[in-house]
Short mmCIF file of C-alpha atoms and ligand atoms in Angstrom, two decimals:
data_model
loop_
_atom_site.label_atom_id
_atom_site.label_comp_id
_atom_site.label_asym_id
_atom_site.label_seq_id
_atom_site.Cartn_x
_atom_site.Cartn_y
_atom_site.Cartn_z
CA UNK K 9 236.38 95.33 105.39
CA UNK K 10 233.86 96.49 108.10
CA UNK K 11 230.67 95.15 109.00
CA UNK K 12 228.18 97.38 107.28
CA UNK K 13 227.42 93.76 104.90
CA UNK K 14 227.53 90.44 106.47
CA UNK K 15 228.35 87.70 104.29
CA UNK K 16 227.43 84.01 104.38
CA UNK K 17 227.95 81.36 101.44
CA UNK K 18 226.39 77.58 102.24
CA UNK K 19 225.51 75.31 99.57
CA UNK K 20 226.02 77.62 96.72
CA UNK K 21 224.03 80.42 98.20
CA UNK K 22 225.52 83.66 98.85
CA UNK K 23 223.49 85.89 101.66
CA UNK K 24 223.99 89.94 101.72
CA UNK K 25 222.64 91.65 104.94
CA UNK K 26 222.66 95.20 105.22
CA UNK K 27 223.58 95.26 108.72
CA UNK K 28 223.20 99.08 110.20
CA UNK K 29 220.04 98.02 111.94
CA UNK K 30 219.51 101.08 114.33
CA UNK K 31 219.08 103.31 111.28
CA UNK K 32 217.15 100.86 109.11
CA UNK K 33 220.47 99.71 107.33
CA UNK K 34 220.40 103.33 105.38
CA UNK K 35 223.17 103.53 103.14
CA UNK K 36 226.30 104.91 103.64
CA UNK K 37 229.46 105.71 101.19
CA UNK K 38 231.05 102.66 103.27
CA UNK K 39 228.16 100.04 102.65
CA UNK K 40 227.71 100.72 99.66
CA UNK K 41 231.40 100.27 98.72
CA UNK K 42 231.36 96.88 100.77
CA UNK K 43 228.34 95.84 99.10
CA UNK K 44 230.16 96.58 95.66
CA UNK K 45 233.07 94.83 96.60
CA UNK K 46 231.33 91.40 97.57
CA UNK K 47 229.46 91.26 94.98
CA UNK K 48 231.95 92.18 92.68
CA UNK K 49 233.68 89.05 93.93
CA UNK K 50 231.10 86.71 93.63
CA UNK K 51 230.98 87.56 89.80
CA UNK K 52 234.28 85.67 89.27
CA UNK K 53 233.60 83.01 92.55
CA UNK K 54 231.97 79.62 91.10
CA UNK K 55 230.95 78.58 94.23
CA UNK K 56 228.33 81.24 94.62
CA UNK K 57 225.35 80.18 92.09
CA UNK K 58 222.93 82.31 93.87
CA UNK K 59 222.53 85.40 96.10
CA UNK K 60 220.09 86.81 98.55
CA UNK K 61 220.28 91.09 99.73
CA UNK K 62 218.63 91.43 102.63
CA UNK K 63 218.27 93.53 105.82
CA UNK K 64 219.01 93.36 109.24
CA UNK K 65 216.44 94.23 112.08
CA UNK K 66 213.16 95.37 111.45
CA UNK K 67 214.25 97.11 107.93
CA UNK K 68 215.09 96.42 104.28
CA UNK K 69 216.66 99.75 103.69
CA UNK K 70 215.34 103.14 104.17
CA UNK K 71 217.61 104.39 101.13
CA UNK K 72 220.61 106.96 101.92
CA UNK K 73 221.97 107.58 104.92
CA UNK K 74 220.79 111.69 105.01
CA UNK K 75 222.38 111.84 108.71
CA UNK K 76 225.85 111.17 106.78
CA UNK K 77 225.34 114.21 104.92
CA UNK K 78 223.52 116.49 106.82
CA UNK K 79 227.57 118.03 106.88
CA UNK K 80 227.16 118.79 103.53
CA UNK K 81 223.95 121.08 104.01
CA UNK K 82 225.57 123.52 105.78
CA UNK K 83 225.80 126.29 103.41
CA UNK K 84 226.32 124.06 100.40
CA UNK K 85 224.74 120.61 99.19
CA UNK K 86 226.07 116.68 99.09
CA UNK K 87 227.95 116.36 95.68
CA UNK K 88 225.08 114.35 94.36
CA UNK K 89 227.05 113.57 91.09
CA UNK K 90 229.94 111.49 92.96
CA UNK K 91 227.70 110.06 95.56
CA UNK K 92 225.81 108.54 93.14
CA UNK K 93 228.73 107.23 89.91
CA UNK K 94 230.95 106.77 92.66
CA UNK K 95 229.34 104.43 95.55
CA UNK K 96 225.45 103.72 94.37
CA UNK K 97 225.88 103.46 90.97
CA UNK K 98 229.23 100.80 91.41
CA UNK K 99 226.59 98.73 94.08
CA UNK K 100 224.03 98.81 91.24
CA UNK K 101 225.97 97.77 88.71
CA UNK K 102 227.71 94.89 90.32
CA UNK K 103 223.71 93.53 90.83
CA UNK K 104 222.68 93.94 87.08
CA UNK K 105 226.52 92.80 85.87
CA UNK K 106 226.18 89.58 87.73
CA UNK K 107 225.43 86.51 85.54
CA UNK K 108 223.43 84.65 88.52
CA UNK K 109 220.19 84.79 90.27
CA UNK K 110 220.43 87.91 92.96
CA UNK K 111 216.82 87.47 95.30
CA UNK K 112 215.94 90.53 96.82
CA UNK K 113 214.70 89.15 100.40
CA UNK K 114 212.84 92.01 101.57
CA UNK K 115 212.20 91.93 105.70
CA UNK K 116 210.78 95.17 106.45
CA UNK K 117 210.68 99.13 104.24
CA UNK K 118 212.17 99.67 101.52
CA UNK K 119 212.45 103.10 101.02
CA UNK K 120 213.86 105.35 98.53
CA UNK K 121 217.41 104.31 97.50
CA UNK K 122 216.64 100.94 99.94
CA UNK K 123 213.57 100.17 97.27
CA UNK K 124 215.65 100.74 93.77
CA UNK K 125 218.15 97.91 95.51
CA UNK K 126 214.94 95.73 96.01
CA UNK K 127 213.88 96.37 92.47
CA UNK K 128 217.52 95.62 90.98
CA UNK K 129 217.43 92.56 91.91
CA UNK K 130 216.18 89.77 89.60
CA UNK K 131 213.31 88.28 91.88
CA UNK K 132 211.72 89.67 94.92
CA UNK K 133 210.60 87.57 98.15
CA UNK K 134 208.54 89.96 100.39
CA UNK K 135 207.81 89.42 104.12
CA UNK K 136 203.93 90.35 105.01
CA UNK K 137 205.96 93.16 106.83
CA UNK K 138 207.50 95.11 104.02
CA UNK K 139 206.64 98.33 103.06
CA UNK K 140 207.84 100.20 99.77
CA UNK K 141 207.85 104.07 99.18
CA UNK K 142 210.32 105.28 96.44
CA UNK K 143 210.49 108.31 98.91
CA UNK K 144 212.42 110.01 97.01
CA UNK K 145 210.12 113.37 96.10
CA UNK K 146 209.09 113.48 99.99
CA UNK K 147 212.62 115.50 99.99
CA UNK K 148 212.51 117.18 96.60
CA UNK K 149 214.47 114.75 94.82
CA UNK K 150 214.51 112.77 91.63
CA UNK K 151 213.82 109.15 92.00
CA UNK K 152 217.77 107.79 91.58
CA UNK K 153 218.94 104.13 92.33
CA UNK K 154 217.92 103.37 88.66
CA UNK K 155 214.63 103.63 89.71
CA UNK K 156 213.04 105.12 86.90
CA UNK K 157 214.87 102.01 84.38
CA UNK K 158 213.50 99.06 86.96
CA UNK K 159 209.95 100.18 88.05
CA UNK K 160 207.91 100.87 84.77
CA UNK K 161 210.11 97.72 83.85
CA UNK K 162 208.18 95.86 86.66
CA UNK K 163 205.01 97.40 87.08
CA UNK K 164 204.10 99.46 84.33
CA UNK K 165 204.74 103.18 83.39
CA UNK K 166 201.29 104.64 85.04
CA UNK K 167 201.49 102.61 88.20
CA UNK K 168 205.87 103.58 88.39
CA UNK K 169 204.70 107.33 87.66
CA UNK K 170 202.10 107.08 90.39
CA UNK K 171 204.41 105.40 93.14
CA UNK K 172 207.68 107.92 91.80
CA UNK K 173 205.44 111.28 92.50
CA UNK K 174 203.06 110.35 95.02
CA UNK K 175 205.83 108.25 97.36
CA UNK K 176 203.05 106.74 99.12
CA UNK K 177 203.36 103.70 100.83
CA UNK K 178 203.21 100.21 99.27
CA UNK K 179 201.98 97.77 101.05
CA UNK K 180 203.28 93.40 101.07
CA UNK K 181 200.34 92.87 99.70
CA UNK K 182 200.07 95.36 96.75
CA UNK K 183 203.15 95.13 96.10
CA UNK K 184 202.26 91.56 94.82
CA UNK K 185 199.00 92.32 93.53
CA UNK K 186 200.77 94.89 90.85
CA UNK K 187 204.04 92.77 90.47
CA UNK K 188 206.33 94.47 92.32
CA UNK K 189 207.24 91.79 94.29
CA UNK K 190 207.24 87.59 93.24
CA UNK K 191 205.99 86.61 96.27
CA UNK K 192 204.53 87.45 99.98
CA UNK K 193 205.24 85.17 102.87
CA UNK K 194 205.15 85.43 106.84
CA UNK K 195 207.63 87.05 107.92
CA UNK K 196 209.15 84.57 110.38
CA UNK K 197 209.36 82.22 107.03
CA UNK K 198 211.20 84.74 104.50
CA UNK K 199 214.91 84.23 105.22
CA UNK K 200 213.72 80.23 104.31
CA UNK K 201 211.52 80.82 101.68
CA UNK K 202 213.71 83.07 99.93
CA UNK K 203 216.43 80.63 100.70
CA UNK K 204 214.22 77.66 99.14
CA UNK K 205 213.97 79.66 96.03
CA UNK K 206 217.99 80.44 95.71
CA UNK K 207 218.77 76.88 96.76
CA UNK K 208 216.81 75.77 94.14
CA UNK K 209 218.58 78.21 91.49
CA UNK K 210 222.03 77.83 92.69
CA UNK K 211 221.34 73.48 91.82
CA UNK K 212 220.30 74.92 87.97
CA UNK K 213 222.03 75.54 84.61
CA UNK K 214 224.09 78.81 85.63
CA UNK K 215 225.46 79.87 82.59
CA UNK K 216 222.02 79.81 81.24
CA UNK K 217 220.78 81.58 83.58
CA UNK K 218 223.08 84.40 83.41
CA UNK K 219 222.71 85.14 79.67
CA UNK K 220 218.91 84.99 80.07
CA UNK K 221 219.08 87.59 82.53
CA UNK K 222 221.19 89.51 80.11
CA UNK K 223 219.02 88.16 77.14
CA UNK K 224 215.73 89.63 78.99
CA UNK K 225 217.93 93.34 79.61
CA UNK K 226 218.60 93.31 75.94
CA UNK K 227 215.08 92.21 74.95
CA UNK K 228 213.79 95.55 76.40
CA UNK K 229 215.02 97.95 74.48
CA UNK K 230 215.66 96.23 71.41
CA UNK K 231 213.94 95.91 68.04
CA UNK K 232 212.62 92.75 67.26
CA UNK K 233 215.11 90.97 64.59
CA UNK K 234 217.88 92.46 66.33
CA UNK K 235 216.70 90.50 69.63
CA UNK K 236 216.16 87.57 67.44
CA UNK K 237 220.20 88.07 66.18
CA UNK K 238 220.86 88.56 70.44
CA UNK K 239 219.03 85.18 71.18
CA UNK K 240 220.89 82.96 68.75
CA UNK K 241 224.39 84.13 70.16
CA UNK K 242 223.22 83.13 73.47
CA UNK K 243 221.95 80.20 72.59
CA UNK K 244 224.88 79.60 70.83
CA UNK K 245 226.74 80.11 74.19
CA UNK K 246 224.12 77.70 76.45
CA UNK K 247 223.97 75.30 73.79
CA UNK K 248 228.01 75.18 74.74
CA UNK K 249 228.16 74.36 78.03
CA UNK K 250 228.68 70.63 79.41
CA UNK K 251 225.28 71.51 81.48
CA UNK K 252 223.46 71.55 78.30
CA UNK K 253 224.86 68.35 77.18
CA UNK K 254 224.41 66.38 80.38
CA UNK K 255 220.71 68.17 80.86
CA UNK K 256 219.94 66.97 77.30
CA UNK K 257 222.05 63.33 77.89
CA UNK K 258 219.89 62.84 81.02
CA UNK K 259 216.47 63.53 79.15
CA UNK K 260 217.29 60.95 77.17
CA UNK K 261 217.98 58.72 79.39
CA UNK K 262 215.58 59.33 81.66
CA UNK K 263 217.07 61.04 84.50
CA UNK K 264 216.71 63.72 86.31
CA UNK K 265 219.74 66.57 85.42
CA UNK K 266 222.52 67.38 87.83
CA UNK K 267 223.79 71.08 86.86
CA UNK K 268 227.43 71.82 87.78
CA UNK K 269 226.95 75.90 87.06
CA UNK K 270 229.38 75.21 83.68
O1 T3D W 328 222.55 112.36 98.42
C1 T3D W 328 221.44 111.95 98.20
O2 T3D W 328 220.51 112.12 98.97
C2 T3D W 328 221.22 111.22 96.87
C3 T3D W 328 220.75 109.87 97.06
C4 T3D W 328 219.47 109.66 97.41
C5 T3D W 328 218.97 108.30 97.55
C6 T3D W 328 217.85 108.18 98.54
O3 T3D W 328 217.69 107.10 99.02
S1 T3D W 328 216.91 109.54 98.94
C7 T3D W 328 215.76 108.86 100.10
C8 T3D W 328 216.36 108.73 101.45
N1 T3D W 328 215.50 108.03 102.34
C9 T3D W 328 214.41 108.59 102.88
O4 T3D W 328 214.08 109.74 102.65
C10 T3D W 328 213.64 107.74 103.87
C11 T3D W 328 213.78 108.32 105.25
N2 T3D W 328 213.15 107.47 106.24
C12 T3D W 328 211.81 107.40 106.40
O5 T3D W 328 211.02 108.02 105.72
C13 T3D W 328 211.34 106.49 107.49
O6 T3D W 328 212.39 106.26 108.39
C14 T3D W 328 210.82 105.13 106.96
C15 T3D W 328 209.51 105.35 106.20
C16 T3D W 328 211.84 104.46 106.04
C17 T3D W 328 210.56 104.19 108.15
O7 T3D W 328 209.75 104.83 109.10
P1 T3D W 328 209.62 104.24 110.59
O8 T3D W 328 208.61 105.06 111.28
O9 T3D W 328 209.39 102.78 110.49
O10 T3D W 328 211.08 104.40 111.26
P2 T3D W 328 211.74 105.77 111.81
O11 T3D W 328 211.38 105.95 113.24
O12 T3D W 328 211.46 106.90 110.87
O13 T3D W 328 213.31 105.43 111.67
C18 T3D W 328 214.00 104.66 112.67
C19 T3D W 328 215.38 105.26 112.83
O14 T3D W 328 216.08 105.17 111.58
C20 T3D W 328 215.31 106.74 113.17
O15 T3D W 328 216.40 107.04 114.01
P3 T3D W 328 216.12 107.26 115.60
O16 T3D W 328 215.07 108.30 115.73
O17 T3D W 328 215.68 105.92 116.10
O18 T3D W 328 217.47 107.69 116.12
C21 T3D W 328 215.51 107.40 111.83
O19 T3D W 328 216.04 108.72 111.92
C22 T3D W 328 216.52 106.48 111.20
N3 T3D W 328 216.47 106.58 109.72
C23 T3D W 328 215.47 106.16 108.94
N4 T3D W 328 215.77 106.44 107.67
C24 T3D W 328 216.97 107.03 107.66
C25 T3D W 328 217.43 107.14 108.98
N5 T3D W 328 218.60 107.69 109.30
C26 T3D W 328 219.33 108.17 108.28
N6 T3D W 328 218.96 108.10 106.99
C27 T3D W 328 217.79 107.56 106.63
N7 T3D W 328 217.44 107.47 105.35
#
């Protein structure tokens, strides 16, 4: 594997880094395959509880790589359908498909496909330096990246309509003020802060917290007794695990819990 990810696991905590710095870690058919693969590998890995994407350098992401297929202009266009099921879509998907937290720790701009990675994610950590555009109509594009399935999810349909055709820029601080980010800190504290926050996951229940991020995916676009039907398998599931039975065991007696992730 190259080194268009670096990868580093300590105490349960897995960290991503997009790591093509001198072009704003844009994305490439190669990172985006890494990127696939590791996190396709910390689905089965119990020693990863938690995960944090981030950027190297000054950038989050600034979305595809368009010097990587500028070739593809010449007389013709990218194939836009493979570029997207075969290498995006596969990063994507190994995000949403992973049954623990994933933090989005967002250093610098997000931009186009860079921001639909950010807004994957399950939680977002924003430096005071980040910047968001969705970008994508500043080049006559649809918004891709799963954009248009996260963003109304996060901030509403007007305000995701607004930032999808305008592509303006989003400010650290709007983007918490209209929840498109969980929280804003200085940017020399982010890679802690957003490390406090998965250290603190990776020590919970994480079975539970992998079927409540897939209970909260179902809950949107489900009716209401059919979530209800959704909720009790779940539960059944949670209610399983010897996390549940310790974290109950250790109410009773008083103590704090001590999750093992099973
Ligand atoms: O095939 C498909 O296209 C389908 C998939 C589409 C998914 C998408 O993501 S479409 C959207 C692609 N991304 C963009 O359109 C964003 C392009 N970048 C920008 O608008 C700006 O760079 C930023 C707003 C993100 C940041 O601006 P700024 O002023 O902080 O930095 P800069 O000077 O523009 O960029 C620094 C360098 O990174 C520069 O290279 P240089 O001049 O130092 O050699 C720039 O060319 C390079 N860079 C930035 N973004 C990209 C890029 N190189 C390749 N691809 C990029 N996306």
């Amino acid at each position: 594997m190259s080194d268009t990810v670096l990868y580093d696991l300590r105490d349960g905590v897995a960290t991503l880094t997009l790591n093509r710095p001198e072009v704003l870690n844009a994305l490439t058919e190669e990172l985006l395959d890494d990127l696939a693969g590791i996190l396709e590998a910390a689905r089965g890995d119990n020693s990863v509880r938690a995960l944090i994407l981030t950027g190297a350098g000054r950038a989050f992401c600034a979305g595809q790589d368009l010097e990587s297929i500028r070739g593809a202009y010449n007389g013709g266009r990218p194939d836009f359908q493979a570029l997207l099921q075969d290498h995006h879509h596969r990063a994507l998907r190994a995000i949403r498909a992973l049954e623990k937290p994933v933090i989005a720790a967002v250093n610098g701009v997000a931009a186009g496909a860079g921001m639909s990675f950010a807004c994957a994610c399950d939680l977002r950590v924003a430096s005071n330096k980040a910047r968001f555009t969705t970008a994508f109509t500043k080049i006559g594009l649809v918004p891709d990246g799963a954009m248009t399935y996260s963003l109304p999810r996060l901030v509403g349909l007007s305000k995701a309509t607004e930032l999808c055709l305008l592509s303006e820029m989003v400010s650290a601080e709007e983007a918490l003020s209209i929840g498109l980010v969980n929280r804003v800190v200085p940017a020399d504290d982010l890679l802690s802060a957003a490390g406090d926050l998965a250290g603190e996951l990776a020590k919970g229940p994480t079975r539970a917290y992998g079927l409540t991020k897939k209970l909260l995916e179902a809950a949107m676009s489900r009716e209401f007794d059919d979530l209800l039907s959704v909720e009790a398998k779940y539960q059944v599931e949670a209610g399983a695990t010897e996390d549940h039975g310790n974290a109950v065991a250790a109410f009773l007696n008083k103590q704090p819990p001590v999750f093992q992730g099973r």
